[in-house]
């Protein structure tokens, strides 16, 4: 930890001791904000002339919020506690959140970067090798999967990143230079040629490493070799690095230092390499991930191919528990990642079969997984075996353009989790750039339940107004609604998503 980081931490520790401070905080990092003041991001990003939205959440709902020093183009929406608008000119901007609690006032600085060259303006979409391929990864697999991504229409639907996960490595690095080497039997043509092939198909190429001596599967990691590895990745033409955390120290401060070392090394290459952190949400990376140069971070453990995990496994139930309240920390260029989707695996995976009662899900459950990942603005990563023909129902689900459009919405809002009712039905709403709102109802229970959407319970909508409704799962238009909308009877584990546009 350097001196500046130590000062921030000391300031942070002092600030959380009491509300009785009227001195403004000086640091614009998410983790400098005392937890008893705000529970939302303060390091924000936007694209020029694209609508921006920043929802503020006080830790104590009775605290009063306002903002000051807003740059031109942005306004304060006091009814919804959010900043909205758009800024045309690229640059570094800022404003101040004023939180009043009882008679105490805390001022929290926000930084806003407006740029047309953001690393991840919308969540990335692609395929990762881990869940089904594991140690069988090879350049032959990469070529076959690249071809399948293009020929199946997945690439046209937006799935552009082909990411090789763990176990691409030679047993050791190049002896003299320390450069990373791929396994020569798996990648006889070398990694650069493999990346070239992926690029020749109009796709992007991602690779995997770890912030310790060894990766999770015991290949060599990048700790101490960050610059050498980043330079080599750039030479190979790598476009994304998934950076894991097995074998590294548990504390958050070490994780910050180790991730930042790699983030800095990637930046120094001058190549646009998307930096994807994978420490499973254990140290709340949504509060410090932007400081490392990363633009998305895993928020949960590894997803398993089942509705409910067992012995600590992450099925859909556990993904929902881990993700639903993190939405105030998501935004453009800072996405919470819910891990690879298991849609399409149907119980035929490798690690995705562990820690789950009986691997495989129903189509209703896979549809819920896809829909809710879209609502959360999670990166959309497939992990089923693209060496085999794709089941047409799976393909229709994962290429549904209306669901993908809400995931890829340029305002980058994660769906706000509104509540779960006594039947176990959850309600989410996602603000979209054109003013529409995507509303999802998710039946977490094992019983069917009817559900009526009450417009007055959704802050993004207004009672008394008439809304045009698209059913995004069934892809049809429904009758207009005012005040209430019947979502129908939801089967166990079913999700329905509607897009409401003001008339
Ligand atoms: C885990 C990671 C998985 C996969 C695996 C490879 O830590 O969460 O997604 O990358 O390592 O060994």
Coordinates of C-alpha atoms and ligand atoms in Angstrom, one line a residue:
X1 CA 0.0 0.0 0.0
X2 CA 1.5 3.4 -0.9
X3 CA 1.2 6.6 1.2
X4 CA -1.8 8.0 -0.6
X5 CA -3.7 4.7 -0.2
X6 CA -2.8 4.6 3.5
X7 CA -4.1 8.2 4.0
X8 CA -7.4 7.3 2.3
X9 CA -7.8 4.3 4.6
X10 CA -7.1 6.3 7.7
X11 CA -9.6 9.0 6.5
X12 CA -12.1 6.3 5.8
X13 CA -11.7 4.8 9.3
X14 CA -12.1 8.2 11.0
X15 CA -15.1 9.0 8.9
X16 CA -17.0 5.8 9.7
X17 CA -16.7 6.5 13.4
X18 CA -19.3 9.1 13.5
X19 CA -21.8 11.0 11.5
X20 CA -20.7 14.2 13.2
X21 CA -18.6 15.5 10.4
X22 CA -19.4 18.4 8.2
X23 CA -16.0 18.3 6.5
X24 CA -16.3 17.3 2.9
X25 CA -14.6 14.0 1.9
X26 CA -11.8 14.7 -0.5
X27 CA -11.4 11.4 -2.3
X28 CA -13.4 10.3 -5.2
X29 CA -13.1 6.5 -4.8
X30 CA -16.1 4.3 -4.1
X31 CA -14.4 2.8 -1.0
X32 CA -13.6 6.2 0.5
X33 CA -17.3 6.8 1.2
X34 CA -18.3 5.8 4.7
X35 CA -20.7 2.9 4.7
X36 CA -23.1 4.6 7.1
X37 CA -23.5 7.5 4.6
X38 CA -24.0 6.1 1.1
X39 CA -24.4 2.6 -0.4
X40 CA -23.7 3.4 -4.1
X41 CA -21.0 4.1 -6.6
X42 CA -19.3 7.5 -6.7
X43 CA -16.8 6.8 -9.6
X44 CA -18.9 7.1 -12.7
X45 CA -18.5 6.9 -16.5
X46 CA -20.5 7.9 -19.5
X47 CA -20.2 8.2 -23.2
X48 CA -20.5 11.7 -24.8
X49 CA -24.1 12.7 -25.7
X50 CA -25.5 9.4 -24.3
X51 CA -28.0 9.7 -21.5
X52 CA -26.4 9.2 -18.1
X53 CA -28.1 8.1 -14.9
X54 CA -26.6 7.9 -11.4
X55 CA -28.9 6.6 -8.7
X56 CA -27.9 7.6 -5.2
X57 CA -28.7 5.4 -2.2
X58 CA -28.3 6.7 1.4
X59 CA -27.4 4.0 3.9
X60 CA -30.1 5.2 6.2
X61 CA -33.3 5.7 4.2
X62 CA -34.3 8.6 6.4
X63 CA -31.2 10.7 5.3
X64 CA -31.9 13.5 2.9
X65 CA -30.0 13.7 -0.3
X66 CA -29.2 16.5 -2.7
X67 CA -26.4 17.4 -5.1
X68 CA -24.5 20.5 -5.9
X69 CA -21.9 21.7 -8.5
X70 CA -23.6 19.7 -11.3
X71 CA -21.9 20.1 -14.7
X72 CA -24.0 21.6 -17.5
X73 CA -26.2 18.9 -19.0
X74 CA -27.0 17.1 -15.8
X75 CA -29.9 17.7 -13.4
X76 CA -31.0 16.4 -10.0
X77 CA -34.2 14.3 -9.9
X78 CA -35.2 14.8 -6.2
X79 CA -38.3 12.5 -6.5
X80 CA -36.1 9.5 -7.5
X81 CA -32.8 10.5 -5.8
X82 CA -30.8 10.4 -9.1
X83 CA -28.7 12.5 -11.3
X84 CA -29.6 12.4 -15.0
X85 CA -28.9 14.1 -18.3
X86 CA -26.1 13.9 -20.8
X87 CA -22.8 15.7 -21.5
X88 CA -21.6 16.2 -25.0
X89 CA -18.0 16.9 -24.5
X90 CA -15.4 14.4 -23.4
X91 CA -13.6 15.1 -20.2
X92 CA -13.3 14.7 -16.4
X93 CA -16.2 16.1 -14.5
X94 CA -17.5 16.0 -11.0
X95 CA -20.2 16.9 -8.6
X96 CA -21.0 16.7 -4.9
X97 CA -23.6 14.6 -3.1
X98 CA -24.9 16.3 0.1
X99 CA -26.2 13.8 2.7
X100 CA -28.1 15.2 5.6
X101 CA -28.8 12.9 8.5
X102 CA -30.4 14.3 11.7
X103 CA -28.4 17.5 12.0
X104 CA -25.2 16.2 10.4
X105 CA -24.1 16.9 6.9
X106 CA -21.6 14.9 4.8
X107 CA -20.4 16.0 1.4
X108 CA -19.3 13.2 -0.9
X109 CA -17.4 13.9 -4.2
X110 CA -18.3 12.1 -7.4
X111 CA -16.0 11.7 -10.4
X112 CA -17.5 11.4 -13.8
X113 CA -15.4 10.4 -16.8
X114 CA -17.1 11.2 -20.2
X115 CA -15.2 9.4 -23.0
X116 CA -15.9 7.7 -26.3
X117 CA -13.0 5.3 -25.6
X118 CA -14.3 3.6 -22.5
X119 CA -13.0 0.0 -22.0
X120 CA -16.5 -1.4 -21.5
X121 CA -19.3 1.0 -22.4
X122 CA -21.8 -1.9 -22.3
X123 CA -21.4 -5.3 -20.7
X124 CA -19.2 -7.6 -22.8
X125 CA -20.7 -10.6 -24.4
X126 CA -18.9 -13.8 -25.3
X127 CA -17.9 -17.4 -24.6
X128 CA -15.6 -18.8 -21.9
X129 CA -14.0 -22.2 -22.1
X130 CA -14.0 -23.2 -18.5
X131 CA -17.4 -24.9 -17.7
X132 CA -17.3 -27.6 -20.4
X133 CA -13.8 -27.6 -22.0
X134 CA -11.5 -27.1 -19.0
X135 CA -8.1 -28.7 -19.7
X136 CA -9.1 -29.7 -23.2
X137 CA -8.5 -26.2 -24.4
X138 CA -6.4 -26.0 -27.6
X139 CA -6.1 -24.0 -30.7
X140 CA -8.2 -26.5 -32.5
X141 CA -11.0 -25.9 -30.0
X142 CA -10.5 -22.2 -30.4
X143 CA -10.9 -22.4 -34.2
X144 CA -13.9 -24.6 -34.0
X145 CA -15.6 -22.4 -31.4
X146 CA -14.8 -19.2 -33.4
X147 CA -16.3 -20.7 -36.5
X148 CA -19.4 -21.8 -34.5
X149 CA -19.8 -18.4 -33.0
X150 CA -19.9 -16.8 -36.4
X151 CA -21.8 -19.5 -38.3
X152 CA -24.6 -19.9 -35.7
X153 CA -25.3 -16.2 -35.6
X154 CA -24.1 -15.8 -32.1
X155 CA -21.5 -13.2 -33.2
X156 CA -24.1 -11.2 -35.0
X157 CA -26.2 -11.3 -31.9
X158 CA -23.3 -9.6 -30.0
X159 CA -21.2 -12.5 -28.6
X160 CA -17.8 -11.2 -29.7
X161 CA -15.3 -12.3 -27.1
X162 CA -13.9 -15.8 -27.2
X163 CA -12.1 -16.3 -23.9
X164 CA -9.7 -19.2 -23.1
X165 CA -9.8 -19.9 -19.4
X166 CA -7.3 -21.7 -17.2
X167 CA -4.9 -24.4 -18.4
X168 CA -3.7 -23.0 -21.7
X169 CA -0.2 -22.8 -20.2
X170 CA 3.1 -24.7 -20.8
X171 CA 4.4 -26.3 -17.6
X172 CA 6.8 -23.4 -17.1
X173 CA 7.6 -19.9 -18.6
X174 CA 10.3 -19.3 -21.1
X175 CA 13.5 -19.8 -19.0
X176 CA 15.6 -16.9 -20.0
X177 CA 13.0 -14.1 -20.6
X178 CA 10.3 -15.3 -18.2
X179 CA 7.7 -14.8 -20.9
X180 CA 4.5 -16.8 -20.7
X181 CA 4.3 -19.8 -23.1
X182 CA 1.3 -21.8 -24.1
X183 CA 1.3 -25.6 -23.9
X184 CA 3.0 -26.5 -27.2
X185 CA 0.9 -29.7 -27.7
X186 CA -2.4 -27.7 -27.2
X187 CA -1.3 -24.6 -29.2
X188 CA 1.3 -25.9 -31.7
X189 CA 0.9 -22.8 -33.9
X190 CA 1.5 -20.5 -30.9
X191 CA -0.9 -18.1 -29.2
X192 CA -0.5 -15.2 -31.6
X193 CA -1.6 -17.3 -34.5
X194 CA -4.6 -18.5 -32.5
X195 CA -5.6 -14.9 -31.7
X196 CA -5.1 -14.0 -35.4
X197 CA -7.6 -16.6 -36.4
X198 CA -10.1 -15.4 -33.9
X199 CA -9.7 -11.8 -35.2
X200 CA -10.0 -13.0 -38.8
X201 CA -13.5 -14.2 -37.9
X202 CA -14.4 -10.7 -36.7
X203 CA -14.2 -11.8 -33.0
X204 CA -12.1 -10.7 -30.0
X205 CA -9.7 -12.9 -28.1
X206 CA -9.5 -13.2 -24.3
X207 CA -7.1 -15.0 -22.1
X208 CA -6.9 -16.0 -18.4
X209 CA -4.3 -15.6 -15.6
X210 CA -4.1 -15.2 -11.8
X211 CA -2.7 -12.7 -9.3
X212 CA -0.6 -15.3 -7.5
X213 CA 2.2 -17.7 -8.3
X214 CA -0.3 -20.3 -9.5
X215 CA -3.7 -20.2 -11.2
X216 CA -6.7 -22.1 -9.6
X217 CA -5.9 -25.2 -11.7
X218 CA -2.2 -24.9 -10.8
X219 CA -0.7 -23.5 -13.9
X220 CA 1.8 -20.6 -13.5
X221 CA 0.2 -17.3 -12.4
X222 CA 1.3 -13.7 -13.2
X223 CA 2.3 -12.4 -9.7
X224 CA 5.7 -10.7 -10.1
X225 CA 5.4 -11.1 -13.9
X226 CA 2.7 -8.5 -14.6
X227 CA 4.6 -6.4 -17.1
X228 CA 6.1 -9.3 -18.9
X229 CA 2.7 -11.0 -19.2
X230 CA 0.8 -7.9 -20.2
X231 CA 3.4 -7.1 -22.9
X232 CA 3.2 -10.6 -24.2
X233 CA -0.6 -10.6 -24.2
X234 CA -0.6 -7.3 -26.2
X235 CA 1.9 -8.8 -28.7
X236 CA -0.3 -11.9 -29.1
X237 CA -3.3 -9.6 -29.8
X238 CA -5.2 -10.3 -26.6
X239 CA -8.4 -8.1 -26.1
X240 CA -9.5 -9.2 -22.6
X241 CA -7.8 -10.6 -19.5
X242 CA -9.8 -12.5 -16.9
X243 CA -7.7 -12.2 -13.8
X244 CA -8.3 -14.8 -11.1
X245 CA -7.3 -14.7 -7.4
X246 CA -6.6 -18.3 -6.3
X247 CA -3.5 -18.6 -4.0
X248 CA -3.4 -14.8 -3.2
X249 CA -3.6 -13.2 0.2
X250 CA -7.1 -12.8 1.6
X251 CA -7.1 -9.2 2.6
X252 CA -8.7 -6.6 0.4
X253 CA -5.6 -4.3 0.4
X254 CA -3.4 -7.0 -1.1
X255 CA -6.0 -7.7 -3.7
X256 CA -6.2 -4.0 -4.6
X257 CA -2.4 -3.9 -5.0
X258 CA -2.2 -7.1 -7.0
X259 CA -5.1 -6.2 -9.3
X260 CA -3.8 -2.7 -9.8
X261 CA -0.3 -4.0 -10.7
X262 CA -1.9 -5.9 -13.6
X263 CA -4.3 -3.1 -14.5
X264 CA -1.4 -0.7 -14.7
X265 CA 0.7 -3.2 -16.8
X266 CA -2.2 -3.7 -19.2
X267 CA -2.6 0.1 -19.6
X268 CA 1.1 0.5 -20.2
X269 CA 1.0 -1.7 -23.2
X270 CA -1.2 0.9 -25.0
X271 CA -3.5 -1.9 -26.3
X272 CA -7.2 -1.8 -25.5
X273 CA -7.4 -4.8 -23.2
X274 CA -10.6 -5.3 -21.2
X275 CA -9.6 -6.1 -17.6
X276 CA -12.0 -8.5 -15.9
X277 CA -11.4 -9.2 -12.2
X278 CA -12.4 -12.6 -10.7
X279 CA -12.1 -12.7 -6.9
X280 CA -15.7 -14.0 -6.6
X281 CA -17.1 -11.0 -4.8
X282 CA -15.3 -12.0 -1.6
X283 CA -13.8 -8.5 -1.0
X284 CA -16.7 -6.4 -2.4
X285 CA -14.8 -5.5 -5.6
X286 CA -17.7 -3.3 -6.6
X287 CA -16.3 -0.8 -4.1
X288 CA -12.7 -0.7 -5.3
X289 CA -12.6 -2.4 -8.7
X290 CA -12.4 0.8 -10.7
X291 CA -9.2 1.7 -8.9
X292 CA -7.4 -1.2 -10.5
X293 CA -8.3 -0.3 -14.0
X294 CA -10.9 -3.1 -14.2
X295 CA -14.3 -2.5 -15.7
X296 CA -16.1 -5.6 -14.5
X297 CA -15.7 -8.0 -11.6
X298 CA -17.2 -11.3 -10.6
X299 CA -19.7 -10.8 -7.8
X300 CA -20.3 -14.4 -6.9
X301 CA -18.6 -17.8 -6.8
X302 CA -18.7 -20.1 -9.9
X303 CA -22.1 -20.7 -11.3
X304 CA -23.3 -24.3 -11.3
X305 CA -25.8 -25.9 -13.7
X306 CA -28.7 -26.1 -11.4
X307 CA -31.5 -24.0 -9.8
X308 CA -30.2 -24.5 -6.3
X309 CA -26.6 -25.2 -5.4
X310 CA -25.5 -27.5 -2.6
X311 CA -22.6 -27.4 -0.2
X312 CA -21.8 -23.8 -1.1
X313 CA -22.4 -24.2 -4.8
X314 CA -24.0 -21.3 -6.7
X315 CA -27.2 -22.2 -8.5
X316 CA -29.7 -19.6 -9.7
X317 CA -31.0 -19.2 -6.1
X318 CA -27.5 -18.2 -4.9
X319 CA -26.8 -16.0 -7.9
X320 CA -30.0 -14.0 -7.1
X321 CA -29.0 -13.7 -3.5
X322 CA -25.5 -12.5 -4.4
X323 CA -26.5 -10.1 -7.1
X324 CA -29.9 -8.5 -6.4
X325 CA -28.8 -5.8 -4.0
X326 CA -25.6 -4.8 -5.8
X327 CA -27.3 -2.7 -8.5
X328 CA -26.3 0.7 -7.0
X329 CA -22.7 -0.2 -7.7
X330 CA -23.2 -1.0 -11.3
X331 CA -23.0 1.4 -14.2
X332 CA -21.4 2.2 -17.5
X333 CA -17.8 0.8 -17.5
X334 CA -18.2 -0.8 -14.1
X335 CA -20.4 -3.9 -14.3
X336 CA -21.1 -6.6 -11.7
X337 CA -20.5 -10.0 -13.3
X338 CA -22.8 -12.9 -12.3
X339 CA -20.4 -15.4 -14.0
X340 CA -20.9 -17.7 -17.0
X341 CA -24.4 -18.6 -17.8
X342 CA -25.1 -22.4 -17.8
X343 CA -27.8 -22.1 -20.5
X344 CA -27.2 -24.7 -23.1
X345 CA -25.1 -27.0 -20.9
X346 CA -28.0 -29.3 -19.9
X347 CA -26.0 -31.2 -17.4
X348 CA -23.1 -32.1 -19.7
X349 CA -20.5 -29.7 -18.2
X350 CA -17.5 -30.4 -16.0
X351 CA -17.0 -28.0 -13.1
X352 CA -20.6 -26.7 -13.6
X353 CA -21.8 -30.1 -12.5
X354 CA -20.2 -29.8 -9.1
X355 CA -22.0 -28.6 -5.9
X356 CA -25.5 -29.0 -7.3
X357 CA -28.1 -31.6 -6.6
X358 CA -28.7 -32.9 -10.1
X359 CA -26.9 -31.0 -12.9
X360 CA -29.1 -29.4 -15.6
X361 CA -32.1 -27.1 -15.6
X362 CA -35.5 -26.8 -17.2
X363 CA -35.9 -24.4 -20.1
X364 CA -37.9 -22.2 -17.8
X365 CA -34.9 -22.0 -15.4
X366 CA -32.4 -21.4 -18.2
X367 CA -34.7 -18.6 -19.5
X368 CA -34.8 -17.1 -16.1
X369 CA -31.0 -17.2 -16.0
X370 CA -30.7 -15.4 -19.3
X371 CA -33.4 -12.8 -18.6
X372 CA -32.1 -11.9 -15.1
X373 CA -28.5 -11.6 -16.3
X374 CA -29.8 -9.2 -19.0
X375 CA -31.7 -7.2 -16.3
X376 CA -28.7 -7.0 -14.0
X377 CA -26.5 -5.7 -16.8
X378 CA -24.1 -8.6 -16.2
X379 CA -21.6 -9.5 -18.9
X380 CA -23.4 -12.2 -21.0
X381 CA -21.0 -15.1 -21.1
X382 CA -21.9 -18.5 -22.6
X383 CA -20.1 -21.6 -21.5
X384 CA -21.7 -24.5 -23.3
X385 CA -20.0 -26.8 -25.8
X386 CA -19.9 -24.9 -29.1
X387 CA -18.1 -27.9 -30.7
X388 CA -21.6 -29.5 -31.0
X389 CA -24.6 -28.3 -32.9
X390 CA -26.7 -25.8 -30.9
X391 CA -30.1 -26.7 -29.8
X392 CA -32.6 -24.4 -31.6
X393 CA -34.5 -23.5 -28.4
X394 CA -31.2 -22.5 -26.6
X395 CA -30.2 -20.4 -29.7
X396 CA -33.5 -18.6 -29.8
X397 CA -33.2 -17.8 -26.1
X398 CA -29.6 -16.5 -26.1
X399 CA -30.1 -14.5 -29.3
X400 CA -33.4 -12.9 -28.3
X401 CA -32.6 -9.4 -29.6
X402 CA -35.1 -7.6 -27.3
X403 CA -33.6 -9.1 -24.2
X404 CA -30.0 -8.5 -25.4
X405 CA -31.0 -4.9 -26.2
X406 CA -31.9 -4.2 -22.5
X407 CA -28.6 -5.8 -21.4
X408 CA -26.6 -3.7 -23.9
X409 CA -28.6 -0.5 -23.2
X410 CA -26.0 2.4 -23.3
X411 CA -27.2 3.9 -20.0
X412 CA -25.8 0.9 -18.3
X413 CA -28.3 0.7 -15.4
X414 CA -28.5 -2.6 -13.5
X415 CA -32.1 -3.4 -12.7
X416 CA -33.2 -2.0 -9.4
X417 CA -34.5 -4.8 -7.1
X418 CA -37.8 -3.5 -5.7
X419 CA -39.0 -6.3 -3.4
X420 CA -39.9 -10.0 -3.0
X421 CA -43.5 -10.6 -2.0
X422 CA -44.7 -13.3 0.5
X423 CA -45.2 -15.7 -2.4
X424 CA -41.5 -15.4 -3.3
X425 CA -42.1 -13.4 -6.4
X426 CA -39.5 -10.7 -7.0
X427 CA -39.9 -7.4 -8.9
X428 CA -37.1 -5.6 -10.7
X429 CA -37.1 -2.4 -12.9
X430 CA -34.4 -1.3 -15.3
X431 CA -34.3 2.3 -16.7
X432 CA -33.4 2.4 -20.3
X433 CA -31.7 5.2 -22.4
X434 CA -34.8 6.1 -24.4
X435 CA -36.9 6.5 -21.2
X436 CA -38.5 3.0 -21.5
X437 CA -38.5 0.8 -18.4
X438 CA -37.9 -3.0 -18.4
X439 CA -39.9 -4.7 -15.6
X440 CA -39.1 -8.3 -14.6
X441 CA -41.1 -10.5 -12.3
X442 CA -39.3 -13.6 -11.1
X443 CA -41.0 -16.5 -9.3
X444 CA -38.3 -17.8 -6.9
X445 CA -40.7 -20.2 -5.3
X446 CA -41.4 -23.9 -6.2
X447 CA -45.1 -23.2 -6.6
X448 CA -47.0 -21.3 -9.4
X449 CA -48.1 -17.8 -8.4
X450 CA -50.1 -15.1 -10.2
X451 CA -48.7 -11.6 -10.0
X452 CA -50.1 -8.1 -10.7
X453 CA -47.6 -5.3 -11.3
X454 CA -48.7 -2.2 -9.5
X455 CA -47.2 0.8 -11.4
X456 CA -47.1 2.9 -8.2
X457 CA -44.5 0.5 -6.8
X458 CA -42.1 1.2 -9.6
X459 CA -40.4 4.6 -9.1
X460 CA -39.4 4.8 -12.8
X461 CA -43.1 4.7 -13.8
X462 CA -46.0 7.0 -13.0
X463 CA -49.5 6.2 -11.9
X464 CA -52.2 7.5 -14.2
X465 CA -50.0 7.3 -17.3
X466 CA -50.7 5.0 -20.2
X467 CA -47.9 2.5 -21.2
X468 CA -47.4 0.5 -24.3
X469 CA -46.2 -3.0 -23.3
X470 CA -43.9 -5.5 -25.1
X471 CA -43.5 -9.0 -23.7
X472 CA -39.7 -9.5 -24.2
X473 CA -39.7 -13.2 -23.5
X474 CA -42.6 -14.1 -25.8
X475 CA -41.8 -11.2 -28.2
X476 CA -45.3 -9.9 -28.6
X477 CA -47.1 -6.7 -27.9
X478 CA -49.7 -6.7 -25.1
X479 CA -52.6 -4.2 -24.5
X480 CA -51.6 -0.8 -23.1
X481 CA -51.7 -0.5 -19.3
X482 CA -52.5 2.2 -16.7
X483 CA -51.8 1.8 -13.0
X484 CA -51.9 -2.0 -13.0
X485 CA -50.7 -4.8 -15.2
X486 CA -51.5 -8.5 -14.9
X487 CA -48.3 -10.4 -15.3
X488 CA -50.3 -13.7 -15.4
X489 CA -49.6 -16.9 -13.5
X490 CA -45.9 -17.5 -13.2
X491 CA -44.8 -21.1 -13.3
X492 CA -42.3 -22.1 -10.5
X493 CA -38.9 -20.4 -11.3
X494 CA -40.3 -18.5 -14.2
X495 CA -39.4 -15.0 -15.2
X496 CA -41.3 -12.6 -17.3
X497 CA -39.9 -9.4 -18.7
X498 CA -42.0 -6.5 -20.1
X499 CA -40.7 -3.3 -21.7
X500 CA -43.0 -0.4 -20.9
X501 CA -43.0 2.8 -23.1
X502 CA -44.9 5.9 -22.2
X503 CA -47.7 6.6 -24.7
Ligands
LIG1 C1 -12.0 -20.2 -10.7 C2 -12.9 -19.2 -11.5 C3 -13.5 -20.0 -12.6 C4 -12.4 -20.6 -13.5 C5 -11.5 -21.4 -12.7 C6 -10.2 -21.9 -13.5 O1 -11.4 -19.5 -9.7 O2 -13.8 -18.7 -10.7 O3 -14.3 -19.1 -13.4 O4 -11.7 -19.5 -14.2 O5 -11.0 -20.7 -11.6 O6 -9.4 -22.7 -12.7

